[in-house]
Short mmCIF file of C-alpha atoms and ligand atoms in Angstrom, two decimals:
data_model
loop_
_atom_site.label_atom_id
_atom_site.label_comp_id
_atom_site.label_asym_id
_atom_site.label_seq_id
_atom_site.Cartn_x
_atom_site.Cartn_y
_atom_site.Cartn_z
CA MET A 291 39.91 57.50 110.91
CA SER A 292 36.18 57.10 110.95
CA VAL A 293 36.29 56.01 114.63
CA GLN A 294 37.21 59.33 116.20
CA PRO A 295 34.36 61.58 114.99
CA ARG A 296 31.85 58.94 115.87
CA ARG A 297 33.28 58.60 119.42
CA ARG A 298 33.13 62.42 119.82
CA ALA A 299 29.45 62.45 118.73
CA ASP A 300 28.63 59.59 121.16
CA LEU A 301 30.32 61.50 124.03
CA SER A 302 28.43 64.69 123.42
CA VAL A 303 25.06 62.72 123.47
CA PHE A 304 26.19 61.21 126.74
CA LEU A 305 27.11 64.64 128.21
CA LEU A 306 23.80 66.19 127.02
CA ALA A 307 21.92 63.34 128.57
CA MET A 308 23.58 63.77 131.89
CA SER A 309 23.00 67.46 132.48
CA ILE A 310 19.85 69.17 133.44
CA ARG A 311 19.96 73.04 133.25
CA VAL A 312 16.64 74.34 134.48
CA GLU A 313 15.11 77.32 132.62
CA GLN A 314 11.74 77.72 134.33
CA ILE A 315 9.82 76.32 137.23
CA ASP A 316 6.00 76.68 137.38
CA LEU A 317 4.32 76.09 140.72
CA TYR A 318 0.50 75.47 140.68
CA HIS A 319 -1.47 75.40 143.92
CA ILE A 320 -4.38 73.32 143.09
CA ARG A 321 -7.71 72.15 144.85
CA MET A 322 -9.71 69.23 143.65
CA SER A 323 -12.87 67.62 145.10
CA LEU A 324 -12.63 63.99 145.98
CA VAL A 325 -15.37 61.70 144.67
CA SER A 326 -16.22 60.86 148.28
CA PRO A 327 -14.94 62.06 151.66
CA PHE A 328 -11.94 60.17 153.03
CA GLU A 329 -11.95 59.80 156.86
CA THR A 330 -8.87 58.85 158.79
CA SER A 331 -8.00 58.87 162.50
CA PHE A 332 -6.72 62.39 162.09
CA GLY A 333 -9.54 63.90 160.10
CA VAL A 334 -11.83 64.05 157.06
CA THR A 335 -10.62 65.04 153.56
CA THR A 336 -13.26 66.18 151.06
CA GLU A 337 -11.04 68.42 148.89
CA ARG A 338 -7.48 67.73 148.10
CA GLU A 339 -5.10 70.62 147.92
CA SER A 340 -1.67 70.11 146.45
CA ILE A 341 1.13 71.73 144.45
CA ILE A 342 1.83 70.60 140.85
CA VAL A 343 5.27 71.59 139.57
CA ARG A 344 6.40 71.84 136.00
CA VAL A 345 10.11 72.18 135.22
CA LEU A 346 11.40 73.32 131.77
CA ALA A 347 14.90 72.15 130.95
CA GLU A 348 16.91 71.06 127.97
CA GLY A 349 13.86 71.62 125.71
CA LEU A 350 11.73 69.24 127.75
CA ALA A 351 8.99 69.62 130.40
CA GLY A 352 9.01 67.52 133.56
CA TRP A 353 6.22 67.22 136.10
CA GLY A 354 5.93 66.55 139.82
CA GLU A 355 3.24 66.63 142.47
CA CYS A 356 3.52 67.44 146.22
CA VAL A 357 1.86 65.09 148.57
CA ALA A 358 1.55 67.59 151.49
CA ASP A 359 -2.11 68.21 152.49
CA ALA A 360 -3.67 71.64 153.36
CA ALA A 361 -3.58 70.64 157.11
CA PRO A 362 -0.66 69.27 159.08
CA GLY A 363 -2.61 65.98 159.99
CA TYR A 364 -0.52 63.30 158.35
CA SER A 365 2.80 65.30 158.42
CA TYR A 366 4.08 68.56 159.75
CA GLU A 367 4.33 69.72 156.11
CA THR A 368 1.40 71.53 154.48
CA VAL A 369 0.76 73.07 151.09
CA THR A 370 1.66 76.42 152.54
CA THR A 371 4.96 75.25 154.03
CA ALA A 372 5.96 73.36 150.83
CA TRP A 373 5.08 76.36 148.71
CA HIS A 374 7.39 78.47 150.94
CA ILE A 375 10.21 76.02 150.89
CA LEU A 376 9.94 75.41 147.11
CA ARG A 377 9.60 79.06 146.09
CA ASP A 378 12.10 80.53 148.50
CA TYR A 379 14.76 77.89 148.82
CA LEU A 380 14.72 74.74 146.60
CA ALA A 381 13.63 76.31 143.32
CA PRO A 382 16.27 79.15 143.56
CA ALA A 383 18.92 76.46 144.33
CA LEU A 384 17.98 74.47 141.30
CA LEU A 385 17.73 77.49 138.98
CA ARG A 386 21.24 78.59 140.17
CA ALA A 387 23.13 75.34 139.38
CA PRO A 388 22.50 72.61 136.87
CA LEU A 389 22.31 69.04 138.15
CA ASP A 390 24.12 66.21 136.33
CA ASP A 391 21.60 63.58 137.56
CA PRO A 392 18.35 63.52 139.58
CA ARG A 393 20.16 61.21 142.00
CA ASP A 394 22.16 64.35 143.01
CA ALA A 395 19.03 66.19 144.16
CA PRO A 396 19.06 65.05 147.81
CA ALA A 397 22.63 66.37 148.25
CA HIS A 398 21.76 69.56 146.33
CA PHE A 399 18.73 70.13 148.67
CA ARG A 400 20.50 69.13 151.94
CA PHE A 401 20.96 72.68 152.99
CA VAL A 402 17.20 72.53 153.83
CA ARG A 403 16.57 70.43 156.89
CA GLY A 404 13.50 68.17 156.80
CA HIS A 405 10.67 69.22 154.37
CA ASN A 406 10.91 65.94 152.54
CA MET A 407 7.61 66.45 150.69
CA ALA A 408 8.76 69.81 149.25
CA LYS A 409 12.11 68.28 148.22
CA ALA A 410 10.36 65.31 146.54
CA THR A 411 8.14 67.60 144.61
CA LEU A 412 11.07 69.30 142.84
CA GLU A 413 13.15 66.10 142.43
CA ALA A 414 10.27 64.37 140.45
CA PRO A 415 10.40 66.53 137.36
CA LEU A 416 14.13 65.92 137.18
CA TRP A 417 13.55 62.24 137.00
CA ASP A 418 10.86 62.74 134.30
CA ILE A 419 13.27 64.86 132.24
CA ALA A 420 16.25 62.47 132.77
CA ALA A 421 14.20 59.44 131.67
CA GLN A 422 12.91 61.40 128.65
CA GLN A 423 16.48 62.26 127.82
CA ALA A 424 17.36 58.60 127.95
CA GLY A 425 14.37 57.83 125.76
CA GLN A 426 13.02 55.41 128.42
CA SER A 427 9.91 55.15 130.56
CA LEU A 428 10.61 56.24 134.13
CA ALA A 429 9.99 52.65 135.27
CA ARG A 430 12.61 51.26 132.95
CA TYR A 431 15.00 54.11 133.75
CA ILE A 432 15.02 53.25 137.41
CA GLY A 433 15.32 49.58 136.75
CA GLY A 434 11.74 48.48 137.14
CA VAL A 435 10.94 44.83 136.49
CA ARG A 436 7.20 44.80 135.74
CA ASP A 437 4.71 46.44 133.36
CA ARG A 438 1.74 46.10 135.71
CA VAL A 439 1.58 46.84 139.41
CA LEU A 440 -0.74 45.08 141.90
CA VAL A 441 -2.97 47.53 143.61
CA GLY A 442 -5.59 47.71 146.38
CA VAL A 443 -7.91 50.31 147.71
CA SER A 444 -7.83 52.27 150.96
CA ILE A 445 -11.17 52.95 152.39
CA GLY A 446 -11.89 55.70 154.87
CA ILE A 447 -13.88 55.37 158.08
CA GLN A 448 -17.63 55.09 157.22
CA SER A 449 -20.72 55.95 159.23
CA SER A 450 -21.01 52.34 160.62
CA PRO A 451 -19.28 48.94 160.35
CA ASP A 452 -22.21 47.74 158.14
CA LYS A 453 -21.76 50.69 155.81
CA LEU A 454 -18.04 50.02 155.68
CA ALA A 455 -18.64 46.34 154.90
CA GLU A 456 -20.92 47.38 151.95
CA VAL A 457 -18.39 49.82 150.57
CA ALA A 458 -15.63 47.18 150.90
CA ARG A 459 -17.80 44.60 149.07
CA GLY A 460 -18.44 47.18 146.33
CA TYR A 461 -14.72 47.67 145.74
CA CYS A 462 -14.20 43.89 145.66
CA GLU A 463 -16.92 43.68 143.01
CA ALA A 464 -15.16 46.43 141.06
CA GLY A 465 -12.03 44.27 140.88
CA TYR A 466 -9.82 45.30 143.81
CA ARG A 467 -8.20 42.31 145.43
CA ARG A 468 -6.72 43.94 148.48
CA ILE A 469 -8.70 46.01 150.83
CA LYS A 470 -7.32 48.49 153.45
CA ILE A 471 -9.50 50.08 156.01
CA LYS A 472 -8.74 53.01 158.24
CA ILE A 473 -9.23 52.52 161.91
CA LYS A 474 -9.36 54.73 165.08
CA PRO A 475 -10.15 54.13 168.78
CA GLY A 476 -13.74 53.06 168.94
CA ARG A 477 -13.85 52.14 165.27
CA ASP A 478 -11.63 49.14 165.07
CA LEU A 479 -12.49 45.53 165.92
CA ALA A 480 -16.20 45.72 164.89
CA ASP A 481 -15.16 47.30 161.69
CA VAL A 482 -12.58 44.55 160.89
CA ARG A 483 -15.07 41.83 161.85
CA ALA A 484 -17.74 43.30 159.55
CA VAL A 485 -15.46 43.71 156.63
CA ARG A 486 -13.87 40.26 156.99
CA ARG A 487 -17.33 38.72 157.02
CA ALA A 488 -18.24 40.69 153.83
CA ILE A 489 -15.22 40.06 151.76
CA GLY A 490 -14.27 36.44 152.65
CA ASP A 491 -10.62 35.69 152.33
CA THR A 492 -9.81 38.77 150.23
CA PRO A 493 -6.49 40.20 151.58
CA LEU A 494 -7.37 42.72 154.17
CA MET A 495 -5.29 45.23 156.27
CA VAL A 496 -5.87 48.13 158.63
CA ASP A 497 -4.21 51.54 159.00
CA ALA A 498 -4.39 53.43 162.25
CA ASN A 499 -2.35 56.52 161.28
CA SER A 500 -0.78 56.58 164.77
CA ALA A 501 -4.04 56.66 166.73
CA TYR A 502 -3.07 54.13 169.47
CA THR A 503 -0.54 53.53 172.28
CA LEU A 504 1.13 50.45 173.60
CA ASP A 505 -1.67 50.22 176.21
CA ASP A 506 -3.80 49.04 173.22
CA ALA A 507 -1.61 45.95 172.66
CA SER A 508 -4.43 43.57 173.62
CA LEU A 509 -6.69 45.13 171.03
CA PHE A 510 -4.19 44.38 168.30
CA GLN A 511 -3.71 40.88 169.64
CA GLN A 512 -7.34 40.35 169.09
CA MET A 513 -6.94 41.27 165.46
CA ASP A 514 -4.67 38.36 164.97
CA GLU A 515 -7.78 36.11 164.44
CA PHE A 516 -8.71 38.00 161.33
CA GLY A 517 -5.63 36.98 159.35
CA LEU A 518 -4.82 40.54 158.34
CA LEU A 519 -2.04 41.15 155.83
CA MET A 520 -0.58 43.75 158.16
CA ILE A 521 -1.38 46.45 160.69
CA GLU A 522 -0.13 49.84 159.42
CA GLN A 523 1.35 52.49 161.78
CA PRO A 524 -0.63 51.76 164.91
CA LEU A 525 1.54 53.79 167.35
CA GLY A 526 3.22 57.26 167.33
CA TYR A 527 4.04 59.01 164.04
CA ASP A 528 7.54 59.70 165.38
CA ASP A 529 8.03 56.35 167.10
CA ILE A 530 9.97 53.35 165.99
CA TYR A 531 11.05 51.84 169.32
CA GLN A 532 7.58 51.17 170.85
CA HIS A 533 6.50 49.46 167.67
CA HIS A 534 9.01 46.74 168.32
CA LYS A 535 7.42 46.16 171.75
CA LEU A 536 4.08 45.74 170.09
CA GLN A 537 5.34 43.66 167.14
CA ARG A 538 6.74 41.05 169.54
CA GLN A 539 3.31 40.50 171.03
CA LEU A 540 1.57 39.90 167.67
CA ASN A 541 1.48 37.31 164.90
CA THR A 542 0.22 39.92 162.32
CA PRO A 543 3.04 41.82 160.72
CA LEU A 544 3.36 45.50 161.54
CA CYS A 545 4.05 47.95 158.64
CA LEU A 546 5.51 51.38 159.28
CA ASP A 547 4.46 54.40 157.22
CA GLU A 548 4.69 57.83 159.02
CA SER A 549 7.78 56.83 161.10
CA ILE A 550 10.09 56.11 158.07
CA HIS A 551 11.77 59.10 156.57
CA SER A 552 14.98 57.70 155.25
CA ALA A 553 16.89 54.46 154.43
CA ASP A 554 18.55 54.80 157.87
CA ASP A 555 15.12 54.76 159.54
CA ALA A 556 14.12 51.70 157.57
CA ARG A 557 17.33 49.93 158.50
CA PHE A 558 16.83 50.77 162.23
CA ALA A 559 13.15 49.68 162.18
CA LEU A 560 13.89 46.41 160.58
CA GLU A 561 17.05 45.74 162.76
CA ILE A 562 15.12 46.12 166.02
CA GLY A 563 12.07 44.27 164.73
CA ALA A 564 9.75 47.27 164.86
CA CYS A 565 7.96 46.11 161.74
CA ARG A 566 8.21 43.45 159.09
CA ILE A 567 6.94 45.40 156.15
CA ILE A 568 7.46 49.06 155.03
CA ASN A 569 5.16 51.39 153.08
CA ILE A 570 7.27 53.60 150.79
CA LYS A 571 6.01 57.01 149.81
CA GLN A 572 8.46 59.11 147.83
CA GLY A 573 7.02 62.26 149.26
CA ARG A 574 7.60 61.14 152.86
CA VAL A 575 11.26 60.05 152.29
CA GLY A 576 12.30 63.13 150.21
CA GLY A 577 12.00 61.86 146.69
CA MET A 578 12.58 59.04 144.26
CA THR A 579 16.38 58.65 145.04
CA ASN A 580 15.69 58.16 148.78
CA ALA A 581 12.71 55.95 148.01
CA ILE A 582 14.93 53.64 145.92
CA ALA A 583 17.42 53.59 148.80
CA VAL A 584 14.67 52.53 151.24
CA HIS A 585 13.55 49.85 148.81
CA ASP A 586 17.18 48.48 148.63
CA VAL A 587 17.63 48.44 152.38
CA CYS A 588 14.36 46.45 152.80
CA ARG A 589 15.29 44.12 150.01
CA GLN A 590 18.62 43.38 151.64
CA ALA A 591 16.92 42.79 154.90
CA GLY A 592 14.30 40.44 153.28
CA ALA A 593 11.41 42.70 154.16
CA PRO A 594 8.78 43.32 151.46
CA VAL A 595 7.60 46.79 150.60
CA TRP A 596 4.63 48.36 148.98
CA CYS A 597 3.88 51.77 147.55
CA GLY A 598 1.70 54.07 149.64
CA GLY A 599 -0.60 56.72 148.30
CA MET A 600 -1.53 60.26 149.33
CA LEU A 601 -4.69 60.74 147.20
CA GLU A 602 -2.45 61.97 144.37
CA THR A 603 -3.72 63.04 140.97
CA GLY A 604 -2.60 61.02 137.96
CA ILE A 605 0.72 62.98 138.02
CA GLY A 606 1.82 61.77 141.39
CA ARG A 607 0.26 58.36 140.76
CA ALA A 608 2.41 57.83 137.66
CA PHE A 609 5.53 58.43 139.79
CA ASN A 610 4.22 55.91 142.33
CA LEU A 611 3.56 53.41 139.65
CA ALA A 612 7.12 53.71 138.29
CA LEU A 613 8.57 53.30 141.74
CA ALA A 614 6.45 50.20 142.43
CA THR A 615 7.99 48.44 139.45
CA LEU A 616 11.07 47.80 141.56
CA PRO A 617 11.61 44.18 142.39
CA ASN A 618 10.93 44.31 146.13
CA PHE A 619 7.43 45.93 145.70
CA THR A 620 5.75 42.59 146.12
CA LEU A 621 2.66 43.72 148.08
CA PRO A 622 -0.30 45.58 146.51
CA GLY A 623 0.09 49.39 146.65
CA ASP A 624 -2.45 52.07 147.63
CA LEU A 625 -2.68 53.03 143.92
CA SER A 626 -6.21 52.89 142.80
CA ALA A 627 -7.87 53.90 139.43
CA SER A 628 -8.34 57.71 138.86
CA SER A 629 -12.09 57.28 139.24
CA ARG A 630 -11.63 56.25 142.89
CA TYR A 631 -10.37 59.68 143.74
CA TYR A 632 -11.47 62.30 141.11
CA ARG A 633 -14.27 62.65 138.59
CA LEU A 634 -11.75 64.28 136.20
CA ASP A 635 -8.05 63.45 136.60
CA LEU A 636 -5.34 65.86 135.40
CA ILE A 637 -4.08 63.31 132.95
CA ASP A 638 -5.34 61.69 129.84
CA PRO A 639 -5.99 58.74 129.62
CA PRO A 640 -6.90 58.28 133.24
CA PHE A 641 -5.71 55.27 135.17
CA GLU A 642 -8.04 52.29 135.01
CA LEU A 643 -8.11 49.09 136.97
CA ASN A 644 -7.22 45.94 134.97
CA SER A 645 -9.15 42.74 135.65
CA ASP A 646 -6.25 41.28 137.60
CA SER A 647 -6.35 44.14 140.19
CA THR A 648 -3.37 45.86 138.57
CA LEU A 649 -2.66 49.21 137.03
CA SER A 650 -0.64 49.33 133.80
CA VAL A 651 2.66 51.22 133.96
CA PRO A 652 3.02 53.97 131.34
CA THR A 653 5.42 53.02 128.57
CA MET A 654 6.09 56.40 126.96
CA PRO A 655 9.44 58.12 127.77
CA GLY A 656 9.65 59.78 131.10
CA LEU A 657 6.56 59.82 133.35
CA GLY A 658 4.57 58.75 130.33
CA VAL A 659 1.26 60.60 131.00
CA ASN A 660 -0.32 63.54 129.17
CA VAL A 661 -0.99 66.41 131.52
CA LEU A 662 -4.09 68.24 130.59
CA GLN A 663 -3.07 71.94 130.90
CA ASP A 664 -6.68 73.21 130.67
CA ARG A 665 -7.83 70.98 133.54
CA LEU A 666 -4.76 71.98 135.64
CA ASP A 667 -5.65 75.64 134.92
CA ALA A 668 -9.21 75.03 135.96
CA VAL A 669 -8.25 73.78 139.36
CA THR A 670 -5.41 76.18 139.98
CA LEU A 671 -5.80 78.63 142.84
CA ARG A 672 -2.35 80.28 142.40
CA HIS A 673 0.38 79.97 139.77
CA ASP A 674 4.02 81.30 140.27
CA VAL A 675 6.59 81.28 137.43
CA LEU A 676 10.25 81.20 138.61
CA ARG A 677 13.23 81.76 136.32
CA PRO A 678 17.00 82.19 136.90
O1 LIG B 237 -3.82 57.45 147.72
O2 LIG B 237 -5.16 55.77 147.91
C1 LIG B 237 -4.55 56.71 148.35
C2 LIG B 237 -4.69 56.91 149.87
C3 LIG B 237 -4.03 55.90 150.66
O3 LIG B 237 -4.60 55.56 152.91
C4 LIG B 237 -3.96 56.12 152.13
N1 LIG B 237 -3.04 57.09 152.55
O4 LIG B 237 -1.74 56.80 155.77
O5 LIG B 237 -1.41 55.55 154.08
C5 LIG B 237 -1.94 56.55 154.61
C6 LIG B 237 -2.92 57.47 153.96
C7 LIG B 237 -2.40 58.86 153.99
C8 LIG B 237 -3.28 59.87 153.26
S1 LIG B 237 -4.58 60.36 154.27
C9 LIG B 237 -5.24 61.79 153.61
MG1 LIG B 238 -0.62 54.92 156.13
#
């Protein structure tokens, strides 16, 4: 007799935990100054614009951050397009119908083609809420296997190779044990040589952000002598095929970033040998669900992955950290300490670098970081509140 009521109670807890009825969505368009300008092959970023989203559901608050930039340099998506897609399409769809699970978000948002960064922004708070409902950290909730994540630093193009070498040495002294440098035509081999000389055998890699063509194959062959960890996205942002032609001429592994938008892209790229490593950014692939799918495809193919960064505040960084606890994230991510990006982060405490070049993964339920509402308000340019 005592079994039945208990079973009924267990079931209701189960049902509660599996449904997310959204009551309110807050969109914040923010702008924050970087501690130093970040130059890539497609431009210089001095201020980061972004969208922070807060979802209220089931008595809980979940947070997310959009990785689109103000300008369409890295991706066609911008803060303005993401705001439009979020406010006019994705948020209304979410306010209309409850989701059982954040893993259903990609299907729920499929009526919008593309706009992965906007979709990821609104999927994120659902993961935060679902993990809180389960009473687990997001890392544990998605099946993460580590409590610290190996990280490196991504350094923008500097005024000269010597200056770059000095900056890279500074980051090594600060404890980063993997250096990534940005390259562009005219600022490549001499930069790599100078940094290699300055940092000894510290793992080093380059990221071209699609600034080259196959005609530059001999340049990349010359990079083989520097023992780089990988060369990231040398060719077209929308190309996979030509990368395989380049990869077969090199000893250094290629890594794809901009070209990979889905698990299918990852499978195709690995199958044709276009790269040996993949950089996973949840924003680029349309959210955590798809990011996990990309991870799983790469793991099955025996290709290691690492977590990319988009100069996120601590909110987006916390998502990245949780993602990077999955087993196949075996290479250091572009996830540096808060102080590498912003003087004041939006979370408390800020992320700090451990002495083993790791960041600690939050352990509190959900995303596990405290968002500082007053700091958020102070950097907000526009705030919209959406309700059913
Ligand atoms: O968040 O540490 C970070 C930045 C890492 O280099 C980084 N990101 O192509 O991988 C990349 C770039 C994209 C952002 S450029 C503004
Ligand atoms: Mg990149």
